[in-house]
Short mmCIF file of C-alpha atoms in Angstrom, two decimals:
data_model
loop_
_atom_site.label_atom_id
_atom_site.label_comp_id
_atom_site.label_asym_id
_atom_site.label_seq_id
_atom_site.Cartn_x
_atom_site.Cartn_y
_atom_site.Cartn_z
CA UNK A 1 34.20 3.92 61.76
CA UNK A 2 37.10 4.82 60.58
CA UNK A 3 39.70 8.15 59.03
CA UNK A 4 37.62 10.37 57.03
CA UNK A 5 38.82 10.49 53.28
CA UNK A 6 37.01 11.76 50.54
CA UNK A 7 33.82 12.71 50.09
CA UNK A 8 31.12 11.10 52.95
CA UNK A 9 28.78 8.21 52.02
CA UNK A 10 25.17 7.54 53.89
CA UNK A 11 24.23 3.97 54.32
CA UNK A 12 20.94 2.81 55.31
CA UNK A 13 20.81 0.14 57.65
CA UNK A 14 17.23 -1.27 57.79
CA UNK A 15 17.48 -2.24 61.40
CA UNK A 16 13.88 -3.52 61.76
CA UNK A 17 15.02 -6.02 59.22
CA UNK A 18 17.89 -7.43 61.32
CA UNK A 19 16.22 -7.46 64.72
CA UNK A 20 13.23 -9.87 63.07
CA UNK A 21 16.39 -11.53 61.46
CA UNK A 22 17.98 -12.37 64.87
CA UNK A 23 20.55 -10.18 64.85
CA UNK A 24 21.40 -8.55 68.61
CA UNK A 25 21.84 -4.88 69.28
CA UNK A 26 23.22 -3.39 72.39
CA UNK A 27 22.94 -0.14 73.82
CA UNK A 28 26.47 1.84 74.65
CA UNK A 29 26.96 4.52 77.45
CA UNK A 30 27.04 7.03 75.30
CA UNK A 31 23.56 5.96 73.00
CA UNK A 32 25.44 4.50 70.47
CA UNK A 33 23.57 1.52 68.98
CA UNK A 34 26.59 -1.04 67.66
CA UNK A 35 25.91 -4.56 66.19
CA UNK A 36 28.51 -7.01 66.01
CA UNK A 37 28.28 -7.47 62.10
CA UNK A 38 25.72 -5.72 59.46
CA UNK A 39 25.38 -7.93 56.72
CA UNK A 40 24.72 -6.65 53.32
CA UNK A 41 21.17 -7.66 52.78
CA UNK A 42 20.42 -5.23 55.37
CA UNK A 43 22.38 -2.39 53.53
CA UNK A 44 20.76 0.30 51.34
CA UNK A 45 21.79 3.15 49.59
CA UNK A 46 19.36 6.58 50.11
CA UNK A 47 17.61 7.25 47.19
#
């Protein structure tokens, strides 16, 4: 996250992907789902 600039951008993360990789999840207080680091396999653009 970060200052808005520009026009906005959707990224797919394929989660299900990362979780059968290894990769840990947690839950915040206010349902936020963070991950330490997303690595770029796991990154898609829509369409």
């Amino acid at each position: 996250m970060g200052a808005r600039r520009g026009r906005p951008v959707v990224l797919v993360v394929r989660s299900g992907e990362m979780h059968r990789a290894g990769h840990e999840f947690r839950v915040s207080a206010n349902g936020v789902w963070p991950a330490a680091h997303v690595p770029p396999a796991h990154i898609s653009f829509p369409g």
